[in-house]
CSV table of C-alpha atoms and ligand atoms in Angstrom, one decimal:
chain,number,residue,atom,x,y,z
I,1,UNK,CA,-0.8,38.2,4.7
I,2,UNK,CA,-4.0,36.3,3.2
I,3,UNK,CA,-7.2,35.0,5.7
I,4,UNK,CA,-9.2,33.0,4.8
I,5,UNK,CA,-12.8,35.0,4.5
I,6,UNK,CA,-14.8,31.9,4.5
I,7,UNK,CA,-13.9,30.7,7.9
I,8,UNK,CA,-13.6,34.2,9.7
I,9,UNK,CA,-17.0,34.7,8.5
I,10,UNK,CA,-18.7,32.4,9.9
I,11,UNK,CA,-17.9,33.4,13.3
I,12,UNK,CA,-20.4,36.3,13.1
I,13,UNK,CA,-23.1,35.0,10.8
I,14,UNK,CA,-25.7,32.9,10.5
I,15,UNK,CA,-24.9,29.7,13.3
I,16,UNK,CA,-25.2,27.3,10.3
I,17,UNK,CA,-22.2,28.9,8.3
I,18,UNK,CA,-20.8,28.8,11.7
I,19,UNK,CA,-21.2,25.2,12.0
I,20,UNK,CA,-20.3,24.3,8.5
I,21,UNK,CA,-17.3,26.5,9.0
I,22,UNK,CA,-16.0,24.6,11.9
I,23,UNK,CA,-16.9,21.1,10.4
I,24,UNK,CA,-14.3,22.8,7.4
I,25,UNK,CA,-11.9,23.2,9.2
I,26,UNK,CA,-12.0,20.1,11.1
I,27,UNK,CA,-11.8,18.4,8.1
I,28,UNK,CA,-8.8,20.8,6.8
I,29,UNK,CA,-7.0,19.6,10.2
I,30,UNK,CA,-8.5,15.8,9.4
I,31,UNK,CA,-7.1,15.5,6.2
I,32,UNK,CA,-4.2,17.7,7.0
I,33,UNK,CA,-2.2,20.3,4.7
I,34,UNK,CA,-4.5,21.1,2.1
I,35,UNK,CA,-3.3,22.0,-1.4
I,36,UNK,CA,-6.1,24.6,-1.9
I,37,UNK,CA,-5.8,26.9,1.5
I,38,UNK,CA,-5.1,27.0,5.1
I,39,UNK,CA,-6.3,27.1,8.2
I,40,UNK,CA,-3.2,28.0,11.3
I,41,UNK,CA,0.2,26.3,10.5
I,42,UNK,CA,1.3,23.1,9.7
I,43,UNK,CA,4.1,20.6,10.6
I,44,UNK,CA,5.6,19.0,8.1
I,45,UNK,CA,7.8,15.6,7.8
I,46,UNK,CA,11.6,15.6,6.0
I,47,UNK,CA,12.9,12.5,6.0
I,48,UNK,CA,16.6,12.1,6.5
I,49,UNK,CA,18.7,9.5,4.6
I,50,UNK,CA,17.3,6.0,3.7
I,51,UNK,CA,18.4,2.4,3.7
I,52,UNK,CA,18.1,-1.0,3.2
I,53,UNK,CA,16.3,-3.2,5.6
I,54,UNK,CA,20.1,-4.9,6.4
I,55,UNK,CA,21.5,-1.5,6.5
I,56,UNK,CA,24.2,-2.4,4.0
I,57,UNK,CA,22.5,0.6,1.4
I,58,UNK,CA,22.4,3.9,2.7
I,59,UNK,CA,21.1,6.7,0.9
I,60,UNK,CA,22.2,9.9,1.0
I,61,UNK,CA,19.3,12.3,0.5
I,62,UNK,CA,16.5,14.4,2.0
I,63,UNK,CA,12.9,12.9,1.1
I,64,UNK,CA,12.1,15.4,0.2
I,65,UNK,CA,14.9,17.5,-0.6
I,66,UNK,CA,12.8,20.3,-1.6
I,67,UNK,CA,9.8,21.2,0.4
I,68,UNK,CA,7.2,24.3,0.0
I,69,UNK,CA,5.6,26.0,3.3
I,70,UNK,CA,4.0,29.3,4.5
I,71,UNK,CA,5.0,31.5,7.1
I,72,UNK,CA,4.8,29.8,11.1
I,73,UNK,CA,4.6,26.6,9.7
I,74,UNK,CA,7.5,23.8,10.8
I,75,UNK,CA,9.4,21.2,9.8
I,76,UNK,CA,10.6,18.2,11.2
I,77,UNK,CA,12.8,16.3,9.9
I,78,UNK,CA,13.2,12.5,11.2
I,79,UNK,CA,16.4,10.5,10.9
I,80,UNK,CA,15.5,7.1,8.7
I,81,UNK,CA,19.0,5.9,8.4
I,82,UNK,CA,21.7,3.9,10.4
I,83,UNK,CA,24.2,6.7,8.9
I,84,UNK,CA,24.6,9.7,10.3
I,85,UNK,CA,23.6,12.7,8.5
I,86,UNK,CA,22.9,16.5,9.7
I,87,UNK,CA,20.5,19.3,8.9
I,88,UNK,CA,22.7,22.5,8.8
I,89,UNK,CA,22.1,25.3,7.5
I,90,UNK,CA,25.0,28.1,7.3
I,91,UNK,CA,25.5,31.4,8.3
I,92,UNK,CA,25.4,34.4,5.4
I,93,UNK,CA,28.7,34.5,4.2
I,94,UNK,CA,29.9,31.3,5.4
I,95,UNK,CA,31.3,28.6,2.9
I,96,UNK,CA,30.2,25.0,3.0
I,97,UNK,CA,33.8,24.3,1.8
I,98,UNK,CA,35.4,25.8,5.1
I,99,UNK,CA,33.4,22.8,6.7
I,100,UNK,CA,34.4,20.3,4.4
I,101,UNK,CA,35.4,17.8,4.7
I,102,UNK,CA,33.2,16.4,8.0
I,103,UNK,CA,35.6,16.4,10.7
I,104,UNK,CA,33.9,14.7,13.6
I,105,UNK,CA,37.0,16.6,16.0
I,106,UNK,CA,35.4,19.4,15.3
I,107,UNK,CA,32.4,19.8,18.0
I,108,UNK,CA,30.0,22.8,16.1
I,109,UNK,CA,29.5,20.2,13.6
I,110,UNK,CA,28.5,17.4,15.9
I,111,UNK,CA,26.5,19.3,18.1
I,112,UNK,CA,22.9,21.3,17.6
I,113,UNK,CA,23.2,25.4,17.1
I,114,UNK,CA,21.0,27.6,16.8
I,115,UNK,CA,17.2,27.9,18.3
I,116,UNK,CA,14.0,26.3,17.3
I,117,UNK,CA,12.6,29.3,15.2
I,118,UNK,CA,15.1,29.9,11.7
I,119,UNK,CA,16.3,32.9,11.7
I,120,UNK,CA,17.0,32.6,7.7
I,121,UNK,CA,20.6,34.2,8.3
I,122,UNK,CA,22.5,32.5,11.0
I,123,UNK,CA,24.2,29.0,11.2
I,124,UNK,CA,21.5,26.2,12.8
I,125,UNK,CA,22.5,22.6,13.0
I,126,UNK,CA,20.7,19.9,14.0
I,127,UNK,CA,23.9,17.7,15.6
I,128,UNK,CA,23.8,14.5,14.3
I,129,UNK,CA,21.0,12.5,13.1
I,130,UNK,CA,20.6,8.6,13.1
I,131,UNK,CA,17.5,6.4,14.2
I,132,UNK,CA,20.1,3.9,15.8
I,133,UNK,CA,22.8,4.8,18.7
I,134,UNK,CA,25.7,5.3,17.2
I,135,UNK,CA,29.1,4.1,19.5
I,136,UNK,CA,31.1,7.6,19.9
I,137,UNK,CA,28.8,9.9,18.5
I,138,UNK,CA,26.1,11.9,20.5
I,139,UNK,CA,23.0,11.6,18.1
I,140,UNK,CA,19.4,12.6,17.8
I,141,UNK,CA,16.2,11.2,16.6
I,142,UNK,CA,15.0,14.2,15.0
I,143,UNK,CA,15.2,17.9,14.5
I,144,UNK,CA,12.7,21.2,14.1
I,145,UNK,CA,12.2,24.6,13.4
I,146,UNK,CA,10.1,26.8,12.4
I,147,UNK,CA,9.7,28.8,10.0
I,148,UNK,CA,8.5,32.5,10.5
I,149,UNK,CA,9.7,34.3,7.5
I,150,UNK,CA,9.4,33.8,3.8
I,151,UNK,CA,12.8,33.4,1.6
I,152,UNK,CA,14.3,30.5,0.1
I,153,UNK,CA,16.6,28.4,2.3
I,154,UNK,CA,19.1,25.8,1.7
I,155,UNK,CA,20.4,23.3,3.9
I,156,UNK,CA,23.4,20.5,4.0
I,157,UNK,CA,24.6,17.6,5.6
I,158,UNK,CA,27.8,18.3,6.8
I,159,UNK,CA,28.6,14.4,6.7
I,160,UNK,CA,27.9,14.3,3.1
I,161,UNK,CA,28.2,17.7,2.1
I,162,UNK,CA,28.9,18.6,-1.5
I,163,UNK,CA,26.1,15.9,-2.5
I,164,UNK,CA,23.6,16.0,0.2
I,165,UNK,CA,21.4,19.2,-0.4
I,166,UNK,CA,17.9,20.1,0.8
I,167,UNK,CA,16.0,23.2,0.2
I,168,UNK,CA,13.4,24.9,1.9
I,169,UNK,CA,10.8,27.1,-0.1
I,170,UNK,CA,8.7,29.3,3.2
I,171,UNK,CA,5.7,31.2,1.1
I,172,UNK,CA,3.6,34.0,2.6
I,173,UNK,CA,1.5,32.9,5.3
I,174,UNK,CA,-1.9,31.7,4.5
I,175,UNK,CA,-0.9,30.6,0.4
I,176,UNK,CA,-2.0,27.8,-1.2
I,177,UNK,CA,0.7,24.8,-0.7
I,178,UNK,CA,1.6,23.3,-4.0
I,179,UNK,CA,2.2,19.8,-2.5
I,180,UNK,CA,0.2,17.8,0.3
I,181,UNK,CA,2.5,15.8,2.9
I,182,UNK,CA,0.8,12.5,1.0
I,183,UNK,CA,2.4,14.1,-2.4
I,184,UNK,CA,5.6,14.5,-0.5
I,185,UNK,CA,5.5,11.0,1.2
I,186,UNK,CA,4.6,9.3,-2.5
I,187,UNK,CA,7.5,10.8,-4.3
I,188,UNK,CA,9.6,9.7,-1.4
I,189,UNK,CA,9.1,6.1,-1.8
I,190,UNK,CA,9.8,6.5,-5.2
I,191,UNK,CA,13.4,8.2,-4.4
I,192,UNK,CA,13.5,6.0,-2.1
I,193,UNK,CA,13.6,2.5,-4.5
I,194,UNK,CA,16.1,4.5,-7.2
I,195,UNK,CA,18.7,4.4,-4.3
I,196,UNK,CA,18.5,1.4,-3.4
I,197,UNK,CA,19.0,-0.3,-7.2
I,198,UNK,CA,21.6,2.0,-7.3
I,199,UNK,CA,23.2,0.8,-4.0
I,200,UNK,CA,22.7,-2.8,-5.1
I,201,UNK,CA,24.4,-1.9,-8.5
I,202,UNK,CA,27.4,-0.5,-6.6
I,203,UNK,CA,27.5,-3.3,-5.1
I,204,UNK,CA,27.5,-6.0,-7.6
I,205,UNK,CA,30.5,-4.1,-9.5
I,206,UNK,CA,32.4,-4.5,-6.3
I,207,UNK,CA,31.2,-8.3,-6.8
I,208,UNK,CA,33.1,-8.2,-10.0
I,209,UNK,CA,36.2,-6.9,-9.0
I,210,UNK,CA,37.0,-8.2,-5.4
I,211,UNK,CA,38.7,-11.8,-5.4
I,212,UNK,CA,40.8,-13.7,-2.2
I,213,UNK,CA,43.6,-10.6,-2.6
I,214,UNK,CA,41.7,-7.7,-2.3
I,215,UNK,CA,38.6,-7.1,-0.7
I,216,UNK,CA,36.9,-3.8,-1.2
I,217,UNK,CA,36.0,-1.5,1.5
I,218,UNK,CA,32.3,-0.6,0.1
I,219,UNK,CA,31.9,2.0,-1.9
I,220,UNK,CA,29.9,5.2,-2.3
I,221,UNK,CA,28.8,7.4,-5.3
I,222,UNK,CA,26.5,10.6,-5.2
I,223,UNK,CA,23.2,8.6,-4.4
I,224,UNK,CA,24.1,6.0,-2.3
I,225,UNK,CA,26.6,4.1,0.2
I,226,UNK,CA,27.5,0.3,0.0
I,227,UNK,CA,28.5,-0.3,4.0
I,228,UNK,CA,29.8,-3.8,3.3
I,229,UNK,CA,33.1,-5.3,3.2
I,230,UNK,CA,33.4,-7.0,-0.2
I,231,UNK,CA,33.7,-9.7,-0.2
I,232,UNK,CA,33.1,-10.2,3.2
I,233,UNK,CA,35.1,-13.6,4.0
I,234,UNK,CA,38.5,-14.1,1.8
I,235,UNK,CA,40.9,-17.0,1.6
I,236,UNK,CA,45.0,-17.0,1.5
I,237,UNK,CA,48.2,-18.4,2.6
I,238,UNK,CA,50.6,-17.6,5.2
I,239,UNK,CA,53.0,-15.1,3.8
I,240,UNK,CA,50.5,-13.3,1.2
I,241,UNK,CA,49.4,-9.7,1.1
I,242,UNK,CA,45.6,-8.8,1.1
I,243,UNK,CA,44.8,-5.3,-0.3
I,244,UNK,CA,41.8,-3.2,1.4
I,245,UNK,CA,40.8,-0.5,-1.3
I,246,UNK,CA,38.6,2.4,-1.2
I,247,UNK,CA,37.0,2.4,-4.6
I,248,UNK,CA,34.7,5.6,-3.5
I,249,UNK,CA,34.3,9.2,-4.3
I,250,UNK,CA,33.3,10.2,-0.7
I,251,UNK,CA,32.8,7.6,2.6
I,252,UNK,CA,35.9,7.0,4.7
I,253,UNK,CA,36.1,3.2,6.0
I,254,UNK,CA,38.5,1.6,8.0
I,255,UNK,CA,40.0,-1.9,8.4
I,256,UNK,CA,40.7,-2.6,12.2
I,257,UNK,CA,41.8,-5.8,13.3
I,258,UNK,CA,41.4,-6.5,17.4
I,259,UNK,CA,41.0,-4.4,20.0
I,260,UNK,CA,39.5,-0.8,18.3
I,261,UNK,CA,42.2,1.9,19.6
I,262,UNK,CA,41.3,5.2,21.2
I,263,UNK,CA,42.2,7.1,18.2
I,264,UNK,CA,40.5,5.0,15.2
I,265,UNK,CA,41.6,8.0,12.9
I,266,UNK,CA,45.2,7.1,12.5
I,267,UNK,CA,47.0,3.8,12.4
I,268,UNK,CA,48.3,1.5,14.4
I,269,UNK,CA,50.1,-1.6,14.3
I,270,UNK,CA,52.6,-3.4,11.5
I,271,UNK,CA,50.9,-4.5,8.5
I,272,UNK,CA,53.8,-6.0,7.0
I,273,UNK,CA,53.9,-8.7,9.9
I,274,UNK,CA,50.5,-9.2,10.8
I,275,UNK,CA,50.1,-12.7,13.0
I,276,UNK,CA,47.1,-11.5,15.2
I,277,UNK,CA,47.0,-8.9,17.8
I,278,UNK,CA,46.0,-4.9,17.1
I,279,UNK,CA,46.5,-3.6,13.9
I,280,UNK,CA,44.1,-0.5,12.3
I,281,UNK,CA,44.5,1.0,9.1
I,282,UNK,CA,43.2,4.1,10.5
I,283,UNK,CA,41.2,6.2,8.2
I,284,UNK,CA,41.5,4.6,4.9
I,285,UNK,CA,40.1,7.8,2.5
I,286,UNK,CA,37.8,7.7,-0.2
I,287,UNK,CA,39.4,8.9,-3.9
I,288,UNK,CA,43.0,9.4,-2.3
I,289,UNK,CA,44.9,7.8,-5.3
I,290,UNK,CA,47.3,4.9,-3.1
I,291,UNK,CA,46.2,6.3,0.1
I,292,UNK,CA,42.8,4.7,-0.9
I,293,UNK,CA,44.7,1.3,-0.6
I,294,UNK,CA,45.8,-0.6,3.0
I,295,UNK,CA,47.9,-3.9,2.6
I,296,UNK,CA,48.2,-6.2,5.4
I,297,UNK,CA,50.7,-9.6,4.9
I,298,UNK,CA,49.4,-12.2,6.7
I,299,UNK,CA,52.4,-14.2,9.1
I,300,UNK,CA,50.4,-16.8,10.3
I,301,UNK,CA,47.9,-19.5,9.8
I,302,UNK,CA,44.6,-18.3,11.7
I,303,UNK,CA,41.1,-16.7,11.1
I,304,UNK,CA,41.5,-13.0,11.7
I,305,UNK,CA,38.2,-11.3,11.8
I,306,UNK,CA,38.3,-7.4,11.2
I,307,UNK,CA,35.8,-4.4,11.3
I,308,UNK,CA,34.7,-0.8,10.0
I,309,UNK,CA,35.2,1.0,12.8
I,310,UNK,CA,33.0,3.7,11.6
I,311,UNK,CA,30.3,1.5,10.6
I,312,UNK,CA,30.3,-1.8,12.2
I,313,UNK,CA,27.3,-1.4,14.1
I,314,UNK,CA,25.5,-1.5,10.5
I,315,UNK,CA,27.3,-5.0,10.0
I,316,UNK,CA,30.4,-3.9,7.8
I,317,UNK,CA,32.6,-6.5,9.3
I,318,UNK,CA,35.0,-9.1,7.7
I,319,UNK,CA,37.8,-11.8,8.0
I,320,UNK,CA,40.8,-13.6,6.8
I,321,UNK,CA,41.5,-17.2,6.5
I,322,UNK,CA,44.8,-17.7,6.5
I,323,UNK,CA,46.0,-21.0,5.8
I,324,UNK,CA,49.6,-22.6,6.1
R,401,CU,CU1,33.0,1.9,6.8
């Protein structure tokens, strides 16, 4: 453990070191975590996920995902995204694949575990993190712990998992911190506009590809999410066949026409025959070959509007004119 000699001095010297001491470390606290030394622990601020102002981009990524702090300090992390995300880290031993992929059945991976100090061996899990209420889904604001010992430890979100990584670097208490919270916060921004061109670029491919017959279900790669249907609004004729299709490597969407049912995991209704009424693709997954891909022939004239039921409340909705 380091002190820091200039400080603890001044308490039994000369009253001017004394003062200047305190006005120090007022200033330390003023400005908060210093890159040179430190003065008691800090807090520190992780963001979790990022989006567009419409919600239709989400990011998938800590900001930052790699943080340094000493001993006793804490982190917080603060949910900036519509999309649910988690903070977990896992026990010694335990796979991330064995909780992959996200099932939301299954409640340790909804719920918080673990205290509010890091034990750096044992599983600890935020629950689940958005800055909106989420229908279904018991979710936080934010999470924290503390830090008391040094080590290296990595964290996931479970909801993302294989691509949504975060580490945290805990140094000795009292060492100089390589990074100020202003550094973090710059870099973020940064990250922050990369994920959103490339959301927008996912997004105009779907453009490209989607026309009256199949309308693409967003899409996700490794950075970023595109909750949109796309396009949004299609046109066809009693009797034809619209195709829903998953382009993605991750995000599972659905297409739900009606009334949502209890279970919005597994399908329901005739999609050969559809003439209004029910009807849910159930989940329609990501990367699944033809199991990526829900048709649905149209039997009457109408406008059938449908929804994600996962992520409508970010505005992925849609519908179907059907004309005779
Ligand atoms: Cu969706």
């Amino acid at each position: 453990m380091k002190h820091n000699h200039g400080i603890r001095m001044g308490f039994h010297k000369l009253p001017i070191i004394f003062a200047a001491a305190i006005a120090l470390a007022m200033s330390v606290m003023a400005a908060g975590p210093a890159s040179a030394s430190t003065w008691g622990p800090h807090s520190w601020k992780v963001q979790v996920g990022s989006e567009s102002w419409d919600q239709e981009i989400q990011g998938m990524a800590f900001l930052p995902s790699n943080i340094t702090v000493n001993e006793g300090d804490t982190i917080n992390w603060q949910a900036n995204s519509a999309e649910i995300h988690t903070v977990t880290f896992l026990a010694k031993g335990q796979s991330l694949d064995s909780l992959l992929p996200f099932n939301p059945g299954v409640p340790d991976e909804l719920l918080k575990r673990g205290g509010a100090s890091y034990d750096g061996h044992s599983y600890y899990n935020s629950g689940l993190l958005a800055n909106v209420s989420v229908p279904g889904f018991p979710v936080a604001k934010s999470y924290s712990l503390m830090f008391p010992q040094e080590g290296d430890f990595t964290y996931w979100c479970l909801v993302h998992g294989m691509v949504m990584k975060g580490t945290v670097h805990v140094q000795e208490r009292g060492s100089a911190y390589p990074h100020t919270q202003a550094d973090y916060d710059r870099s973020s921004k940064v990250q922050e506009r990369a994920i959103l061109r490339d959301g927008h670029q996912l997004d105009a491919s779907l453009a490209r590809q989607a026309n009256n017959h199949l309308v693409l279900t967003g899409t996700d790669d490794s950075i970023s999410m595109v909750m949109r249907f796309v396009q949004p609004t299609v046109r066809v004729h009693v009797g034809d066949t619209v195709v829903f299709s998953n382009p993605g490597m991750g995000e599972p969407h659905t297409v739900t026409f009606g009334t949502e049912p209890a279970n919005i995991f597994g399908p329901s209704g005739d999609p050969a025959h559809f003439s209004g009424g029910n009807l849910s693709s159930g989940i329609i997954p990501a990367n699944a070959g033809p199991h990526s891909k829900f048709a649905v022939t149209f039997t009457a004239a109408g406008t059938f509007k449908y929804v994600c039921a996962l992520h409508d409340y970010m505005g992925m909705v849609g519908k179907v004119i059907v004309v005779a």
